[in-house]
Coordinates of C-alpha atoms and ligand atoms in Angstrom, one line a residue:
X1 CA 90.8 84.2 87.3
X2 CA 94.1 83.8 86.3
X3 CA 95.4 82.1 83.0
X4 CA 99.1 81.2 83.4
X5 CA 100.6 77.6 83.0
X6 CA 99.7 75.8 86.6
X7 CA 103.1 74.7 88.3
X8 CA 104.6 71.5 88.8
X9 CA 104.0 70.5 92.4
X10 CA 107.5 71.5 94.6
X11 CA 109.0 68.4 96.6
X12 CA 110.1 69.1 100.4
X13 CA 113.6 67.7 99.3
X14 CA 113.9 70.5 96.3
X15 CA 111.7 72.9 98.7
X16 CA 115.3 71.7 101.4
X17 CA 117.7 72.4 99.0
X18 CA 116.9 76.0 97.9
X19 CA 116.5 76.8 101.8
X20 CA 120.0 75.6 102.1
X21 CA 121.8 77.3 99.3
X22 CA 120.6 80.7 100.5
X23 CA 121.3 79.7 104.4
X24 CA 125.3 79.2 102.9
X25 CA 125.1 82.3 101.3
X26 CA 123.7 84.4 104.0
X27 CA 126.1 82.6 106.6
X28 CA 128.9 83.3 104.4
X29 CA 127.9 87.1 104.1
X30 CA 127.8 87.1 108.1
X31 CA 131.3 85.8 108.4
X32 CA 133.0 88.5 106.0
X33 CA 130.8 91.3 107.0
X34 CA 129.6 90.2 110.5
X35 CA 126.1 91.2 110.2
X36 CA 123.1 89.4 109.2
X37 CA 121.1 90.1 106.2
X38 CA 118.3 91.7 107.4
X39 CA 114.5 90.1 106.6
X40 CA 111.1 92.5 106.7
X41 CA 107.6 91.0 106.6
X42 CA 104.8 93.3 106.6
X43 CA 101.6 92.0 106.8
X44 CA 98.4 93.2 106.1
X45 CA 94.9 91.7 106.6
X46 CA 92.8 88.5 108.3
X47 CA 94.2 85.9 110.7
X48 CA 95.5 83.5 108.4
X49 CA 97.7 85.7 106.8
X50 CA 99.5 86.6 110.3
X51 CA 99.7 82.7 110.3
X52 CA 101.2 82.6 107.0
X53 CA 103.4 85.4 107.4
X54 CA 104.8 83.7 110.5
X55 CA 106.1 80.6 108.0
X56 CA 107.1 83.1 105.8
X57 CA 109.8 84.5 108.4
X58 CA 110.2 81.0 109.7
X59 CA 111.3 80.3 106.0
X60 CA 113.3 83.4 106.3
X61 CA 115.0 82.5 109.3
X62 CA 116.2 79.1 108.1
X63 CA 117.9 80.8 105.1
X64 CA 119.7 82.6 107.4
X65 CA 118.3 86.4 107.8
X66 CA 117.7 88.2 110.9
X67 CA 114.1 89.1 111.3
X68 CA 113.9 93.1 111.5
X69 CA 111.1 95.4 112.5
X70 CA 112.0 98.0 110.3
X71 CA 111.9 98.3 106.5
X72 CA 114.9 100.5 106.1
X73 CA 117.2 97.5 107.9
X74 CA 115.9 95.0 105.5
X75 CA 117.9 93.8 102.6
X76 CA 114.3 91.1 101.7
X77 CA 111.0 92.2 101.9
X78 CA 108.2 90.4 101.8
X79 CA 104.6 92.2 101.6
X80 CA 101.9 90.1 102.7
X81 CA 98.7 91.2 100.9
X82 CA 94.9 91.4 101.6
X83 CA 92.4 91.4 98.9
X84 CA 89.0 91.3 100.9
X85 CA 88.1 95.1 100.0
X86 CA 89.5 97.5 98.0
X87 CA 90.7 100.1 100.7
X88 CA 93.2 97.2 101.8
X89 CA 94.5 97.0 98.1
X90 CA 94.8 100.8 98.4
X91 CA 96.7 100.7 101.3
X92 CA 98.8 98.2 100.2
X93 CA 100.1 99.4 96.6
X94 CA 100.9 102.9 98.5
X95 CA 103.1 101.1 100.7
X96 CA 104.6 99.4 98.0
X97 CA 104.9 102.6 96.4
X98 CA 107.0 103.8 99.3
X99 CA 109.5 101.0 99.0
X100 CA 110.7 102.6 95.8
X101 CA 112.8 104.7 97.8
X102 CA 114.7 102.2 99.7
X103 CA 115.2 100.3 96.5
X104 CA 117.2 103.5 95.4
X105 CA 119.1 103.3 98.3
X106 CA 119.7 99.4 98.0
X107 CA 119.7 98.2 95.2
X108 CA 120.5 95.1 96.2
X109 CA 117.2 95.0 97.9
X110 CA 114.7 92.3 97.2
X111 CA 111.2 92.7 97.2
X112 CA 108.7 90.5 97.3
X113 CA 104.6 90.7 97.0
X114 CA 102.8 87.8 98.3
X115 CA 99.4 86.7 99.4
X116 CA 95.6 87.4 98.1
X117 CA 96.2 90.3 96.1
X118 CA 98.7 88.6 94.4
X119 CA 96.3 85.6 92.8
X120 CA 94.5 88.3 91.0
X121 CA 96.0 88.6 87.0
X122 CA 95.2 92.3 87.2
X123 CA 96.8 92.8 90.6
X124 CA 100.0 91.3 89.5
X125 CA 99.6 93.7 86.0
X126 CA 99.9 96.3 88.7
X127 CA 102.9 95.2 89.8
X128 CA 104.0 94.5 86.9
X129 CA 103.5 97.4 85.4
X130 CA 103.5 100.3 87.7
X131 CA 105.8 98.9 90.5
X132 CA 108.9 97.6 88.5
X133 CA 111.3 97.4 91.4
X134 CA 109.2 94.4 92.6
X135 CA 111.3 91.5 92.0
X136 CA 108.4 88.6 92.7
X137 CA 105.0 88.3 93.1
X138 CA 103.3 85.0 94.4
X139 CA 99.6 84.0 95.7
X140 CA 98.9 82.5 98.5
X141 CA 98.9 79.0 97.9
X142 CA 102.6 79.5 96.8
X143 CA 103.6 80.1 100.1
X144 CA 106.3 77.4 100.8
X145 CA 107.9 78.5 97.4
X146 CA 109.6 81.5 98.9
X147 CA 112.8 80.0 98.8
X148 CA 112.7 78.7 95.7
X149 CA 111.4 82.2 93.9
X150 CA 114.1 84.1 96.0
X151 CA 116.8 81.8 94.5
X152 CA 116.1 81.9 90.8
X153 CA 115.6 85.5 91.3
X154 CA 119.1 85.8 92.6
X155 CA 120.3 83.8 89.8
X156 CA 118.2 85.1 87.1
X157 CA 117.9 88.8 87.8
X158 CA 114.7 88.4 85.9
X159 CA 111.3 89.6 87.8
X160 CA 109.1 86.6 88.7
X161 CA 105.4 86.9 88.5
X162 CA 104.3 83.1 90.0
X163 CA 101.4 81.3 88.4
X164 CA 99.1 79.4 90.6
X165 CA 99.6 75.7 91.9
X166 CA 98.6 72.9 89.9
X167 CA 97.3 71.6 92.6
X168 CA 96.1 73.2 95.7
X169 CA 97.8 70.9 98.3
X170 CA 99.0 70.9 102.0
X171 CA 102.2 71.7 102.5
X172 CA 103.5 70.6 106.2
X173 CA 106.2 71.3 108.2
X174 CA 106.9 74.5 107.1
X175 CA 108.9 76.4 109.6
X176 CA 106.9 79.0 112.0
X177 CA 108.6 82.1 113.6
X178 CA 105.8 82.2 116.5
X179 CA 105.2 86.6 117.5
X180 CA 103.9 85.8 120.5
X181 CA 105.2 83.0 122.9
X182 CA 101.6 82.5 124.7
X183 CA 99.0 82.8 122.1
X184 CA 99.0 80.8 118.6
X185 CA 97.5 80.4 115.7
X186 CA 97.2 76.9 114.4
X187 CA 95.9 76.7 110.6
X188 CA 93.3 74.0 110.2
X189 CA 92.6 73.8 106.5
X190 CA 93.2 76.3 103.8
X191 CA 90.7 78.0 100.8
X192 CA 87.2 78.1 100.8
X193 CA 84.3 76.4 98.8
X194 CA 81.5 78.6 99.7
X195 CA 81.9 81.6 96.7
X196 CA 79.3 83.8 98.7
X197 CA 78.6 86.3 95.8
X198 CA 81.0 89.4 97.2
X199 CA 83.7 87.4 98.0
X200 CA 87.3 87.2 96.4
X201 CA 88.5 84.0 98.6
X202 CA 87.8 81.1 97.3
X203 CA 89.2 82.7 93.5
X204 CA 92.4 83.7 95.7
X205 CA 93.1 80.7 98.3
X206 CA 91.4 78.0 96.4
X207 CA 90.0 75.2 96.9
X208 CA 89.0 73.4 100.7
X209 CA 91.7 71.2 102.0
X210 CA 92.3 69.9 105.6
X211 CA 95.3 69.0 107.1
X212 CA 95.8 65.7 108.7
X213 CA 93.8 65.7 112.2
X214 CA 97.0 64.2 113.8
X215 CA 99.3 67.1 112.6
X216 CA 96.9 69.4 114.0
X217 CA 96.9 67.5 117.4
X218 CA 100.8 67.4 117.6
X219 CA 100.9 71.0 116.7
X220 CA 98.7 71.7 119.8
X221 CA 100.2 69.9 122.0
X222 CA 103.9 71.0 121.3
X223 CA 102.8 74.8 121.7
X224 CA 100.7 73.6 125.4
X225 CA 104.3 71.6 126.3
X226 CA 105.9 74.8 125.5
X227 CA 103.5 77.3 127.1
X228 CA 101.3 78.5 125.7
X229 CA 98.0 79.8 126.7
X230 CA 95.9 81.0 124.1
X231 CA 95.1 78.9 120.8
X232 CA 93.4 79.5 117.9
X233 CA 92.2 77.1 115.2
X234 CA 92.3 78.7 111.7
X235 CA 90.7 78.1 108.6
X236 CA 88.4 80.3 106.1
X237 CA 85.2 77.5 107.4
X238 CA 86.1 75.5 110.1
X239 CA 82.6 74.1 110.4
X240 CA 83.7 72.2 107.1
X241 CA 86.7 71.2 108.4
X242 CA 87.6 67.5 107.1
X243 CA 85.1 67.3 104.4
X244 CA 87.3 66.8 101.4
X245 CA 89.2 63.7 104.0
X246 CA 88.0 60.0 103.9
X247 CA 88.7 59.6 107.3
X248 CA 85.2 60.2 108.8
X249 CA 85.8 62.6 111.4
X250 CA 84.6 66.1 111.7
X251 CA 85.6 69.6 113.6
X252 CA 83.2 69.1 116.5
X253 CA 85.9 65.7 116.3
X254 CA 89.0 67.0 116.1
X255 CA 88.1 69.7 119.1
X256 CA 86.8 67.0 121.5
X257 CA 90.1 65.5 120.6
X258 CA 92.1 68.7 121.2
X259 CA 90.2 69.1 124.4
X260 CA 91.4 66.1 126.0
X261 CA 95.4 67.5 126.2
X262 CA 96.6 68.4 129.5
X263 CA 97.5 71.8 130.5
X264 CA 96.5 75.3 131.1
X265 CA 95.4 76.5 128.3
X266 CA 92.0 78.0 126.1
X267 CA 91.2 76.9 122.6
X268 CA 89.6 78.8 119.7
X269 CA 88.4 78.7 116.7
X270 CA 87.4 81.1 113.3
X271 CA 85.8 81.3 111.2
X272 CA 82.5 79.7 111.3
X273 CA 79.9 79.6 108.4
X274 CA 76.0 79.6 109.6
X275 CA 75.1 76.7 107.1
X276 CA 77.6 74.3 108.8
X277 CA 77.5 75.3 112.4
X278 CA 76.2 72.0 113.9
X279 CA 74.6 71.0 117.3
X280 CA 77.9 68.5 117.9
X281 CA 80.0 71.3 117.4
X282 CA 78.3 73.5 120.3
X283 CA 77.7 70.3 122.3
X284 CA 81.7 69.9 122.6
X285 CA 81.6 72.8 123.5
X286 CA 79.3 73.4 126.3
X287 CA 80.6 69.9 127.8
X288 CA 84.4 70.8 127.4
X289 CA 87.5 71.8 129.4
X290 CA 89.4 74.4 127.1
X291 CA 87.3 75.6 124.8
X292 CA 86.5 78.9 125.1
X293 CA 82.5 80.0 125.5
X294 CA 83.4 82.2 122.6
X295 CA 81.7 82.3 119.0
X296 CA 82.4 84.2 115.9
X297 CA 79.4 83.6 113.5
X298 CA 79.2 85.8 110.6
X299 CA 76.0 86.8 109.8
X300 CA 76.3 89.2 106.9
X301 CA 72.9 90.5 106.6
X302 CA 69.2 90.4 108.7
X303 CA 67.3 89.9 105.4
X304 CA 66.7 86.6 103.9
X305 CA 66.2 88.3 100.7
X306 CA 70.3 89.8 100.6
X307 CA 71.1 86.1 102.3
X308 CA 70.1 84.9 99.3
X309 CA 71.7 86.9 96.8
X310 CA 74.9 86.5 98.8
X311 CA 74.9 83.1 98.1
X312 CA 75.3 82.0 102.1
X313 CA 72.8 79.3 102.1
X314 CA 70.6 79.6 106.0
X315 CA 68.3 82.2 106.6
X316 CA 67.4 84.6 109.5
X317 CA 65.7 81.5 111.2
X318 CA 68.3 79.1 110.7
X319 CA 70.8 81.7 112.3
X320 CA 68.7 82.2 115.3
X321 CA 68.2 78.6 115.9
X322 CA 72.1 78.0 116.0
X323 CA 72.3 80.9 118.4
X324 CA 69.5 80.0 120.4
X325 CA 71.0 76.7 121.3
X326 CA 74.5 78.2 121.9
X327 CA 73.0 80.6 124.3
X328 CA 71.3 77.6 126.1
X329 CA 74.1 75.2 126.2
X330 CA 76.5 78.0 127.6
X331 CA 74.8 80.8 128.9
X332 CA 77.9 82.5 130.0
X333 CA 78.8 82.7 125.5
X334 CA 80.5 85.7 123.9
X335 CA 78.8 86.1 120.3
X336 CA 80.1 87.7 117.8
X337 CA 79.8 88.6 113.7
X338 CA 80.3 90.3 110.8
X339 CA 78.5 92.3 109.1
X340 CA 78.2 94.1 105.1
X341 CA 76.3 97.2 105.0
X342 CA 75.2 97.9 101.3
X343 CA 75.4 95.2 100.0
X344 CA 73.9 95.6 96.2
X345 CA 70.0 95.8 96.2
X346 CA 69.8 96.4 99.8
X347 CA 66.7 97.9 100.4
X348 CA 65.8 100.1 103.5
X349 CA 63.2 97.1 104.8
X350 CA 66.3 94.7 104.1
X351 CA 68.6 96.6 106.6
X352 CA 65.7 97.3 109.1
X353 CA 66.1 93.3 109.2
X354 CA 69.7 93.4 109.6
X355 CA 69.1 96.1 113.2
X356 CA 66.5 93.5 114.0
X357 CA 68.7 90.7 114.2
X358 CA 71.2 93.1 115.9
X359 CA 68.8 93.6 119.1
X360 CA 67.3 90.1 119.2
X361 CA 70.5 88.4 119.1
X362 CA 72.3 91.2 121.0
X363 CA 76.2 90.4 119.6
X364 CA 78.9 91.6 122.0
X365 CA 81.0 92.7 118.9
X366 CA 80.4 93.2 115.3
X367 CA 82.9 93.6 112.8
X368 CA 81.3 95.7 110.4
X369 CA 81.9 96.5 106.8
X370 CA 81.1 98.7 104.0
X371 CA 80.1 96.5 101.2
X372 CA 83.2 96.7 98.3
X373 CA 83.2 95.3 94.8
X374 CA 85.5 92.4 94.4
X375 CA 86.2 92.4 89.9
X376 CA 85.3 88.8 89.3
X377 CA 82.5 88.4 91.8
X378 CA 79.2 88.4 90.9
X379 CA 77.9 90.9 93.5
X380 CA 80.2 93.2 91.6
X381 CA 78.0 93.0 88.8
X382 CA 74.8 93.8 90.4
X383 CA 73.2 97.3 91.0
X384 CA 75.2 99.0 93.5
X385 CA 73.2 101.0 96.6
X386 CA 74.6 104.7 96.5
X387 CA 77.7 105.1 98.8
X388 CA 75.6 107.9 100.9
X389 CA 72.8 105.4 101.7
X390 CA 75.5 103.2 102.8
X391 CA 77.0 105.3 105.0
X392 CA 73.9 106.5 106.5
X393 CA 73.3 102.8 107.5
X394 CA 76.6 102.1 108.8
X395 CA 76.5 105.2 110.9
X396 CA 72.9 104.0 112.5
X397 CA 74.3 100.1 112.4
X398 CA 77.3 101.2 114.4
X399 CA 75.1 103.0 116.8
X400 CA 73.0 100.8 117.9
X401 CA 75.4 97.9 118.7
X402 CA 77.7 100.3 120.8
X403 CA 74.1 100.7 122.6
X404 CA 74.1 97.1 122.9
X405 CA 77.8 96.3 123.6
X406 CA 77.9 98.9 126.8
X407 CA 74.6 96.9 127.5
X408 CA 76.4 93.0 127.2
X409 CA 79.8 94.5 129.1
X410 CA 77.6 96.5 131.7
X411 CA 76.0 93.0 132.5
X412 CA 79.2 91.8 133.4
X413 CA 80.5 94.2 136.4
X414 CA 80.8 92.9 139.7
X415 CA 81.8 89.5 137.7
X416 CA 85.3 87.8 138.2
X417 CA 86.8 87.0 134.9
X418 CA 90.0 85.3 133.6
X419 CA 91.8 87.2 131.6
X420 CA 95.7 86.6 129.4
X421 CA 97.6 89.3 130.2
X422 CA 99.5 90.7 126.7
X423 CA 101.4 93.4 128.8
X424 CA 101.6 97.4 129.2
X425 CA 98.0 98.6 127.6
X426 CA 99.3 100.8 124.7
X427 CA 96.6 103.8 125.3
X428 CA 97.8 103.7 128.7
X429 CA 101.0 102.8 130.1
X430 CA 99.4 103.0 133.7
X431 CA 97.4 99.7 132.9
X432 CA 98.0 96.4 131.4
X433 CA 95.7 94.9 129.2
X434 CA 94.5 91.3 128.3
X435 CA 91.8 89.1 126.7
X436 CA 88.9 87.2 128.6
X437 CA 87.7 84.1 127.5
X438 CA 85.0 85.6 125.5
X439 CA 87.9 87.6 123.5
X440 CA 86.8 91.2 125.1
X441 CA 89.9 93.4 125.8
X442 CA 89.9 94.0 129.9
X443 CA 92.3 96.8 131.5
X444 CA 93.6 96.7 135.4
X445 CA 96.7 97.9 137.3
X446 CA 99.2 95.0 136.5
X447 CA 102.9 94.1 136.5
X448 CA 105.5 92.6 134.2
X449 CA 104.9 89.4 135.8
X450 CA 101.6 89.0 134.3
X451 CA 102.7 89.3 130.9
X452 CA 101.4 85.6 129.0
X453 CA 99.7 84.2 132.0
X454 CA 96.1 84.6 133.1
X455 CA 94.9 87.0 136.0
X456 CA 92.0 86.9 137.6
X457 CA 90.2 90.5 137.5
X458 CA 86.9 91.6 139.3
X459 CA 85.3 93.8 136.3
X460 CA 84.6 97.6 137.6
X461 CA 83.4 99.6 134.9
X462 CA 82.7 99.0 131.0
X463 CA 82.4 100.8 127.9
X464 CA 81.0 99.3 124.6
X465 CA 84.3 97.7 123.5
X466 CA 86.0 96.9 126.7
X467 CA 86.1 96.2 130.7
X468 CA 88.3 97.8 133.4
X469 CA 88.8 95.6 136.5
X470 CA 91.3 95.2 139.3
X471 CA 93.2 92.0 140.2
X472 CA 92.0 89.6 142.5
Ligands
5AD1 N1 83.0 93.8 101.0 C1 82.8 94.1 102.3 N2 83.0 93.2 103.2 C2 83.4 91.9 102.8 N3 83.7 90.8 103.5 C3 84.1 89.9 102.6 N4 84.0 90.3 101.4 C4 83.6 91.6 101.5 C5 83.3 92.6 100.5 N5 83.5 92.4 99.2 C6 83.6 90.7 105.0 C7 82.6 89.6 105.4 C8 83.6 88.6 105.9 C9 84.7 89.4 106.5 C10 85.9 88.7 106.7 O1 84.9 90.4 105.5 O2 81.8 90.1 106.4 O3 82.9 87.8 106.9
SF4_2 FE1 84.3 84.4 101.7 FE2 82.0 83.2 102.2 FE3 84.3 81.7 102.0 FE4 83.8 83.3 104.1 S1 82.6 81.5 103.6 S2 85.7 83.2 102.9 S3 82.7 85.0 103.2 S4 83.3 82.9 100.3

């Protein structure tokens, strides 16, 4: 997609350096002035870029700036972009848009754009051309540059738009400014090899690659040493986790290893593609100690017919068979999935087998999504089902799974469930609120005590999207 000159792969010692000449120049701006430069990182979008944008204020915080919550304090900026549909694009450039003003008040202000949105050429030509108070613009797989761009633009003054990577590599040992001090993320392996036909990831995060299995079982054991409760494994197909390695291991691996650490703690996983999901993988499961009974499965459409054209490789029976087995290995699962409503050619039989699915597999969530053309994708070029047919669908597709959520959570009153408390509920500053191992939100009468360790509630009452219980 993009045609710029690759770059010449950055060394951790050069990567050091750069960190260091802005950490002297931010100390020395404390000492005259006695407050810290200010950092901002807004972040919009999946998992993985909250797991990115926590190394990109790690970064930040080893070259010295304090990490603020509000734009208006910051004197860097950092936008960490989404490019999976277009209304998060939207959303995004009128942000940007907004920070025009602070530049005018600052103009010392520097502003970066990072992430998906920023491996697309005409993305950047946005930026380039409409926003020209943007001082850099980087993809995603530039990450651990940030030091680097933010130095030459400091010396230069001259705008940087960042071409991709040579080479789509690991980069470890960034540094990681953790949000929460109980539940992590824990990145797995980057990009994506699948190009299902609507999707702009694998054009914006590259190529597969896994990191080391015994970086990933250090990382998880320094967070469970340090507390934390709640752990999830990242990566855009976890299920092919280790493929492009010569090792010979495989996820379903690398969890049984995970599993064996010592502690109190539960361990996830996302995202999961259909075509890889293997018997192993739910075996570990089933038979483990941490893992949560918990599975996000994207499903994407009922029809075998839309399967097809999206490029995902199982069908309808495939997908039930995987499900099927989950559900008898751990009858106790939490299933979830996503779902694309309108996809192009969708025909009314084609979404009849999408509710279909829906009520035999009976998902206790769905993440569910207005089909969006991706430029560069081929779905974009196929013929596109009328927006009001689309949202018709949605509307009916939405109703029947609250029907069948309220069912699921109904099913589980009376029940005693472990929940991680995250503190005061924010619809409700009467009740706290946490997660159960199957990842559904529960509210009960709690205290500050709670906050980042597990209760034990007996569920009361339940809606579609969440459980009310009281502490045991
Ligand atoms: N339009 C709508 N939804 C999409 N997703 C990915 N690409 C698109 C698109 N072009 C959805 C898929 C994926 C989830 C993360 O986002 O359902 O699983
Ligand atoms: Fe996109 Fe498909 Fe890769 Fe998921 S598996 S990131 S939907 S291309």
């Amino acid at each position: 997609m993009k045609k710029n000159t690759p770059l010449p792969p950055l060394g951790a010692a050069e990567q050091k350096q750069y960190t260091l000449a802005m950490r002297a120049e931010n100390d020395r701006i404390f000492e005259a002035t006695g407050k810290r430069r200010g950092a901002f990182i807004q972040t919009f979008g999946c998992q993985q870029n909250e797991a990115d944008s926590e190394k990109f204020a790690g970064m930040c915080q080893e070259m010295g700036y304090a990490i603020v919550t509000e734009p208006a304090d910051a004197d860097f900026i950092v936008v960490n972009t989404c490019a999976i549909r277009e209304h998060a694009e939207k959303r995004t450039l009128s942000i940007v848009g907004q920070y025009k003003h602070l530049k005018e008040k600052n103009p010392a202000l520097v502003i970066a754009v990072c992430g998906c949105m920023m491996a697309q050429e005409h993305r950047q030509n946005d930026i380039k051309f409409r926003y020209p108070y943007v001082d850099f613009v980087m993809g995603p797989s530039s990450l651990h540059r940030l030091p680097q761009l933010l130095c030459q633009k400091l010396k230069t003054g001259k705008r940087i738009y960042c071409p991709e990577e040579a080479e789509y590599t690991v980069v470890e040992d960034l540094p990681i400014r953790r949000e929460s001090s109980y539940r992590a993320w824990v990145s797995v392996m980057y990009g994506c090899n699948n190009f299902c036909s609507y999707c702009i990831v694998p054009y914006v995060r590259g190529r597969e690659r896994s990191r080391e299995k015994d970086k990933i079982v250090s990382e998880v054991r320094e967070l469970v040493a340090a507390g934390y409760k709640d752990i999830t494994l990242l990566g855009q197909n976890v299920n092919s986790y280790a493929k492009d390695r010569t090792e010979g291991y495989d996820f379903a691996d690398l969890l049984a290893e995970l599993d064996t650490i010592e502690g109190d703690f539960v361990l996830r996983f996302m995202t999961s593609h259909p075509k890889d999901a293997s018997r192993k993988l739910i075996d570990v499961m089933a038979t483990s100690r941490h893992i949560a009974h918990q599975f996000h499965l994207p499903m994407q459409s009922g029809s075998d017919a839309i399967l097809s054209k999206m490029n995902r490789r199982y069908d309808t029976e495939k997908y039930l068979g995987i499900v099927d087995y989950m559900k008898e290995k751990m009858p106790d699962v939490t299933v979830t999935s996503d779902i694309i409503v309108g996809f192009p050619g969708e025909t009314e039989e084609d979404f009849e087998g999408t509710m279909q699915m829906l009520s035999r597999v009976r998902f206790d969530m769905l993440y569910s999504f207005i089909y969006s053309p991706r430029k560069g994708t081929p779905a974009a070029e196929m013929e596109q089902v009328p927006k009001d047919v689309t949202a018709a669908r949605f509307e009916r597709l939405l109703a029947l799974q609250k029907q069948i959520g309220q069912e699921r959570n109904d099913a589980l009153v009376g029940k005693t469930l472990r929940v991680l408390c995250d503190g005061v509920s924010k619809g409700n500053d009467a009740l706290y609120s946490g997660r159960t191992e199957g990842n559904k939100i529960a509210f009960f009468e709690g205290d500050e005590e709670d906050v980042g360790k597990f209760v034990n509630i007996t569920v009361e009452r339940a809606d579609a999207f969440a459980l009310w219980g009281k502490k045991v």
